[in-house]
Every structure is written in structure tokens, then in C-alpha cells.
Amino acid sequence: MPPAAIGVVRVSGPGAGAALTALAGRLPEPRHASLAALKDADGTPLDNALILWFPGPATATGDDLAELHLHGGRAVVAAVETALAAMPGLRAAVAGEFTRRAFDNGRIDLAEAEGLADLLAAETESQRVQALGMASGHVSRAVAEWQDRLLGLMAGAEAELNFADEDDVEVGDAVARRLISGMGELAGELGEWLARPAAEVIAEGLSVVIAGPPNAGKSTLINALAQRELAIVSPVAGTTRDVIETVLALDGIAMRFSDTAGIRSESADAIEAIGIDRAKAAVEGADILLWLGPPNEAPDHPRPILIAAKADRWRGDVAAEARAAHCDLVLSAATGEGMDSLHKYIVEMARTLLPREGDAALRQRQRAALAEAKQWLEVEAGSREAVDLILLAERLRLAATALDRITGRAGVEEMLDALFGRFCIGK
Ligand code: GDP
């Protein structure tokens, strides 16, 4: 990468003020940008830079924070880093440490930190919108509201347990019924959130599989799509698949397009048979299927788009025209005919698989916690538990603990290193 126009160095912690004073000769007015001639301990000039001073605790990290906006040359940044490293009590930050400090100091919760990680990785418009929502606390606010309701229900149960006349069974039953109905209502709401598509669908991209017999024009179609659409060069890493994928953004939605080995029933040899098995598995796992074969041979799929390809070749051929009439669209990758309609078809189908606008989507980790909370809230009316206030109160407590995992107030120690390791140094 070429050097950037500016290089930002952040210093956070109790020594930040002293470090800034040592470099700039003064501590500027809080939260105001000013120009300073930075010098090292020997008085050697380092750079003329914009400096900012944010005293804690109302800062991104919760600690004192100094920012140096340097000229972006590598040697400039390196010289300032060397001067800082020579100061006692200062060391280089590790990846994600600033955000981790913010989390440890209660400036952001875990869901917001996860949103930030996604925001830094966002490459498409829908990824940006989803990540920004989570980073801005959409999910956290919903969890806080559920926790409030749980607390209200718990208070009702506790009051009855502590102060009620034990002989008054009828009052106890009425309290239990109210609890169960409140729990059921909350469980229903959690169920609605769980029914939404997962955040991973947006982050990793929908899978669009192109299938059909050999020579149907599958590879040519992928290439034509890749030339027309925005290709994403760095898709989410870590997944190696047998089938080659091209990650494209269509209308801001990330999609993983894959070409498959031609599917035909009378296979020639064992190697080809393996390829065909893989193709069939890919078709089954696809969110959207583009079928380039005869329409009557299309595999069973919930979201197929039947395509009559190579239209420029068969135009005028009566039998081919008749077959094409049974397809969703007529396409020629060679002339470009039908490419716009294909784009529209795919995006329309993709939207049915994405969260509706304004709905926050949850990551797998968050969904697991939500599902657990929901399970604790579901009590069968008329069961032995349904009249036992002590058991109901315990279920409420367990549901609250499960919800705490979403915002990181309990039971998340194992995943913190993994999450903050996804950030870069200085964030
Ligand atoms: P695949 O085996 O299904 O991936 O098919 P290919 O994409 O390799 O295409 C098979 C042959 O059909 C190649 O010679 C392509 O150039 C040709 N082909 C593909 N699409 C079109 C098209 O839209 N029009 C024409 N005339 N030829 C095409």
C-alpha cells in the first residue's frame, strides 16, 4: 500500500497526557484540534501535526486519550512511534486493544463491539447498514428492554414469595398465571427476532449456484456477471470450498456465485461422478439457483431461476423457442440480452432472504443466547412448574443470564480474545 495522506497515532491510558506534553510541549484545550511542532526528548523536530487531547472518562476507551494526526510518510510515523516507545510506561497496542479497553471500561457492550468489527470489515452497502445498526446499539437496546421486563416479572415473583400469605393459594396462582403470560409474550417476541435471517447471511454473502449440463454456458455467464457487477476481491476469509466462487455485490448485497460441474444423469467416469455429486450438494445448499438446463430437468429447489441461455444461437429454432417459453428468462451472455432482467430477478429473490429494512439481524452467537433465553421462558400452562413460583423465578433468572451473554455482561470470556483479535492495531 502507498503511504496515506495522514497517519493517526493514538495514545491511551494514564500516561497519555504526559506523552502528549512531552512531544508537543503543551497539553492543548480538550477536544479542540490544534497545530503543534512535535519534538523528541532531545529536541529533534519530528513533524508538524494536528493534535487532539481527550481527557477520560468521556472518551472512546474510557481512559485519557491523545491523538496525533501526522503526515502519512512511513518514516514520520516510525519516528514518532520511536519517540513514544522511549517514554516510560508506554508500549505499542495490540490488535483491537483500544476497542477492548472501551468494552472493559463499559463504554460499549459486546454487541456494539461486534458491530464495530463488522463495520471495519464491511464491503457492501447492506453489510455497512447492518454493522452500523449493531455498532450503534440497536441490538443492545432491544436486550436492555427485554431485561427490564424480566426484572419486572422477577420482582413480582419475589414479592409474592417473600410477603404473601402462604395459605392464600388463589393469590399465588394468579401471580403465577400473570408470570407465565408475561414470559410467554416475551418468548414470542424473542421468537420473532430468531425468525429473522442471521447476520452472517449479510456478512458472508448469499450463495448463488449456477448449474446445468456441460457446455450450457455456466462459466461464460459467471464471467459476464463478474464484468458487469462490482467484484469483491477480499471476501470473508477462512472458507475453502471445492467449487470456485466469485464474490459480487449486486445492488449492495454480497453474493457468492459458484459454477458447478455439469450435471447429467449418464455419467462417463468415476471422477466426473464425484464432480456431479458435489454439484448436487452445491445446488441443495444454494440460497438461489440459476438453472441453465432444459426446464423440465431442473432440480428441486425453493428458489430457482430457469434460464434459456445462449439465445443468440437458437433464435428462430421452433423447438428451442418452445423450450424457452417454459423458462423465467431468455439470456445471451454473448450479446448481453437478458442480463438486466437476470440482475433484477436475483436481487428480488435475495431481498426475500435478507432482514427487512430497519430490522437488526443477529449473529450466530447472539442467536444461540436468545434461543436459550426463549427456552427458559416457555412454560407449559397447567404443568407442575406453572404453579411453582420458585421454579418460575429461577427460569426468569436463567433467561436474564442468557440475555446477558449478548451484551457481554456474563459468560463470554472465551470469545473476547477472538473478537478483539479481528480488529487492527490502533482500533
Ligand atoms: P459450461 O460448461 O456450462 O461452463 O459452458 P461454457 O460457459 O464453457 O460455454 C460452453 C460454450 O458455449 C463455449 O464455447 C462458450 O463460448 C459458448 N457460449 C456460452 N454462452 C454463450 C452465449 O451466450 N452465446 C453463444 N453464442 N455462445 C455461448
Coordinates of N, CA, C and O in Angstrom, one line a residue, residues 14-87:
P14 N -3.2 6.2 31.4 CA -2.9 7.3 32.4 C -1.7 8.1 31.9 O -1.6 9.3 32.3
G15 N -0.8 7.6 31.1 CA 0.4 8.3 30.6 C 0.1 9.1 29.4 O 1.1 9.8 28.9
A16 N -1.1 9.2 28.9 CA -1.3 9.8 27.6 C -1.1 11.3 27.6 O -0.5 11.9 26.7
G17 N -1.5 12.0 28.7 CA -1.3 13.4 28.8 C 0.2 13.8 28.9 O 0.6 14.7 28.2
A18 N 0.9 13.0 29.7 CA 2.4 13.3 29.8 C 3.1 13.1 28.5 O 4.0 13.9 28.1
A19 N 2.7 12.1 27.7 CA 3.3 11.8 26.4 C 3.0 12.9 25.5 O 3.9 13.3 24.7
L20 N 1.8 13.4 25.4 CA 1.5 14.5 24.5 C 2.2 15.7 24.9 O 2.7 16.4 24.0
T21 N 2.3 16.0 26.2 CA 3.0 17.2 26.6 C 4.5 17.1 26.3 O 5.1 18.1 25.8
A22 N 5.1 15.9 26.4 CA 6.5 15.7 26.1 C 6.7 16.0 24.6 O 7.7 16.6 24.2
L23 N 5.8 15.5 23.7 CA 6.0 15.7 22.3 C 5.7 17.1 21.8 O 6.4 17.6 21.0
A24 N 4.6 17.6 22.3 CA 4.1 18.9 21.8 C 4.5 20.1 22.6 O 4.2 21.2 22.2
G25 N 5.0 19.9 23.8 CA 5.5 21.0 24.6 C 4.3 21.6 25.5 O 4.5 22.5 26.2
R26 N 3.1 21.1 25.2 CA 1.9 21.6 26.0 C 0.8 20.6 25.8 O 0.8 19.7 25.0
L27 N -0.2 20.8 26.7 CA -1.4 20.0 26.6 C -2.5 20.9 26.1 O -2.8 21.9 26.7
P28 N -3.0 20.6 24.9 CA -4.0 21.5 24.2 C -5.3 21.5 25.0 O -5.6 20.6 25.8
E29 N -6.2 22.5 24.6 CA -7.5 22.5 25.1 C -8.2 21.2 24.8 O -8.1 20.8 23.6
P30 N -9.0 20.6 25.7 CA -9.6 19.3 25.4 C -10.6 19.4 24.2 O -11.2 20.4 24.0
R31 N -10.5 18.4 23.4 CA -11.4 18.2 22.3 C -11.4 19.3 21.2 O -12.3 19.6 20.5
H32 N -10.2 20.0 21.1 CA -10.1 21.0 20.1 C -8.8 20.7 19.3 O -7.8 20.4 19.9
A33 N -8.9 20.7 18.0 CA -7.7 20.4 17.2 C -6.8 21.6 17.2 O -7.3 22.7 17.1
S34 N -5.5 21.3 17.3 CA -4.5 22.4 17.2 C -3.3 21.9 16.5 O -3.0 20.7 16.5
L35 N -2.5 22.9 16.0 CA -1.3 22.5 15.3 C -0.1 22.5 16.3 O 0.0 23.4 17.1
A36 N 0.8 21.6 16.2 CA 1.9 21.6 17.1 C 3.2 21.1 16.4 O 3.1 20.2 15.5
A37 N 4.3 21.7 16.7 CA 5.6 21.2 16.2 C 6.1 20.1 17.2 O 6.4 20.4 18.3
L38 N 6.1 18.8 16.8 CA 6.4 17.7 17.7 C 7.9 17.5 17.7 O 8.6 17.6 16.6
K39 N 8.5 17.3 18.9 CA 9.9 17.1 19.0 C 10.1 15.9 19.9 O 9.3 15.6 20.8
D40 N 11.2 15.2 19.7 CA 11.6 14.1 20.6 C 12.3 14.6 21.9 O 12.5 15.8 22.0
A41 N 12.7 13.7 22.7 CA 13.3 14.1 24.0 C 14.6 15.0 23.9 O 14.9 15.8 24.7
D42 N 15.3 14.8 22.7 CA 16.5 15.6 22.5 C 16.2 16.9 21.8 O 17.1 17.7 21.5
G43 N 14.9 17.2 21.6 CA 14.6 18.4 20.9 C 14.6 18.4 19.4 O 14.5 19.4 18.7
T44 N 14.8 17.1 18.8 CA 14.9 17.0 17.4 C 13.5 17.1 16.8 O 12.6 16.4 17.3
P45 N 13.2 17.9 15.8 CA 11.9 18.0 15.2 C 11.4 16.7 14.6 O 12.2 16.0 13.9
L46 N 10.2 16.3 14.8 CA 9.6 15.1 14.3 C 8.6 15.3 13.1 O 8.6 14.7 12.1
D47 N 7.7 16.3 13.4 CA 6.7 16.6 12.4 C 5.9 17.8 12.9 O 5.8 18.1 14.1
N48 N 5.2 18.5 11.9 CA 4.2 19.4 12.3 C 2.9 18.7 12.2 O 2.5 18.3 11.1
A49 N 2.2 18.6 13.3 CA 1.0 17.7 13.3 C -0.2 18.4 14.0 O -0.1 19.3 14.7
L50 N -1.4 17.8 13.6 CA -2.6 18.2 14.3 C -2.7 17.3 15.6 O -2.6 16.1 15.5
I51 N -2.9 18.0 16.7 CA -3.0 17.2 17.9 C -4.4 17.4 18.6 O -5.0 18.4 18.5
L52 N -4.8 16.3 19.3 CA -6.1 16.3 20.0 C -5.9 15.7 21.3 O -5.2 14.7 21.5
W53 N -6.6 16.3 22.3 CA -6.5 15.8 23.7 C -7.9 15.5 24.2 O -8.8 16.4 24.2
F54 N -8.2 14.3 24.6 CA -9.5 13.9 25.2 C -9.2 13.3 26.6 O -8.8 12.2 26.7
P55 N -9.5 14.1 27.6 CA -9.3 13.6 29.0 C -10.4 12.6 29.3 O -11.6 12.7 28.8
G56 N -10.1 11.5 30.0 CA -11.1 10.5 30.4 C -12.0 11.0 31.4 O -11.7 12.1 32.0
P57 N -13.1 10.4 31.8 CA -13.5 9.1 31.2 C -14.5 9.2 30.0 O -14.9 8.1 29.5
A58 N -14.8 10.4 29.6 CA -15.8 10.5 28.5 C -15.0 10.4 27.1 O -15.0 11.3 26.3
T59 N -14.3 9.3 26.9 CA -13.5 9.1 25.7 C -13.9 7.7 25.1 O -14.6 6.9 25.8
A60 N -13.4 7.5 23.9 CA -13.7 6.2 23.2 C -13.3 5.0 24.1 O -14.0 4.0 24.2
T61 N -12.1 5.1 24.7 CA -11.6 4.0 25.5 C -12.0 4.1 27.0 O -11.9 3.1 27.7
G62 N -12.5 5.2 27.4 CA -12.8 5.4 28.8 C -11.6 6.0 29.6 O -11.7 6.5 30.7
D63 N -10.4 5.9 29.0 CA -9.1 6.4 29.6 C -8.8 7.7 28.9 O -9.4 8.1 27.9
D64 N -7.8 8.4 29.5 CA -7.3 9.6 28.8 C -6.8 9.2 27.4 O -6.3 8.1 27.2
L65 N -7.0 10.1 26.4 CA -6.7 9.7 25.1 C -6.1 10.9 24.3 O -6.6 12.0 24.3
A66 N -4.9 10.7 23.7 CA -4.3 11.7 22.8 C -4.2 11.2 21.4 O -4.0 10.0 21.2
E67 N -4.5 12.1 20.5 CA -4.4 11.7 19.0 C -3.4 12.6 18.3 O -3.5 13.8 18.5
L68 N -2.5 12.0 17.5 CA -1.6 12.8 16.7 C -1.9 12.5 15.3 O -1.8 11.4 14.8
H69 N -2.3 13.5 14.5 CA -2.6 13.4 13.1 C -1.3 13.8 12.3 O -1.1 15.0 12.1
L70 N -0.5 12.8 12.0 CA 0.8 13.1 11.4 C 0.7 13.1 9.9 O -0.2 12.6 9.3
H71 N 1.8 13.6 9.3 CA 1.9 13.4 7.8 C 2.1 11.9 7.6 O 2.8 11.3 8.4
G72 N 1.6 11.4 6.5 CA 1.4 9.9 6.4 C 2.7 9.2 6.0 O 2.6 7.9 6.0
G73 N 3.8 9.8 5.8 CA 5.0 9.1 5.4 C 5.4 8.0 6.5 O 5.3 8.3 7.7
R74 N 5.9 6.9 6.0 CA 6.2 5.8 7.0 C 7.2 6.3 8.0 O 7.2 5.9 9.2
A75 N 8.2 7.0 7.5 CA 9.3 7.4 8.4 C 8.8 8.4 9.4 O 9.3 8.4 10.6
V76 N 7.8 9.2 9.1 CA 7.3 10.2 10.0 C 6.6 9.4 11.2 O 6.9 9.6 12.4
V77 N 5.7 8.5 10.8 CA 5.0 7.6 11.8 C 6.0 6.9 12.6 O 6.0 6.8 13.9
A78 N 7.0 6.3 12.0 CA 8.0 5.5 12.7 C 8.8 6.3 13.7 O 9.1 5.9 14.8
A79 N 9.2 7.6 13.3 CA 10.0 8.4 14.2 C 9.1 8.8 15.4 O 9.7 8.8 16.6
V80 N 7.9 9.1 15.2 CA 7.0 9.4 16.4 C 6.8 8.2 17.3 O 6.8 8.3 18.5
E81 N 6.6 7.0 16.7 CA 6.5 5.8 17.4 C 7.7 5.5 18.3 O 7.6 5.1 19.4
T82 N 8.9 5.8 17.7 CA 10.2 5.5 18.4 C 10.2 6.5 19.6 O 10.6 6.1 20.7
A83 N 9.9 7.8 19.4 CA 9.9 8.7 20.5 C 9.0 8.3 21.6 O 9.3 8.4 22.8
L84 N 7.8 7.8 21.2 CA 6.8 7.4 22.2 C 7.3 6.1 23.0 O 7.1 6.0 24.2
A85 N 7.9 5.2 22.2 CA 8.3 3.9 22.8 C 9.4 4.2 23.9 O 9.6 3.4 24.8
A86 N 10.1 5.3 23.7 CA 11.2 5.6 24.6 C 10.7 6.2 26.0 O 11.4 6.3 26.9
M87 N 9.4 6.5 26.0 CA 8.9 7.1 27.2 C 8.5 6.0 28.2 O 8.0 5.0 27.8

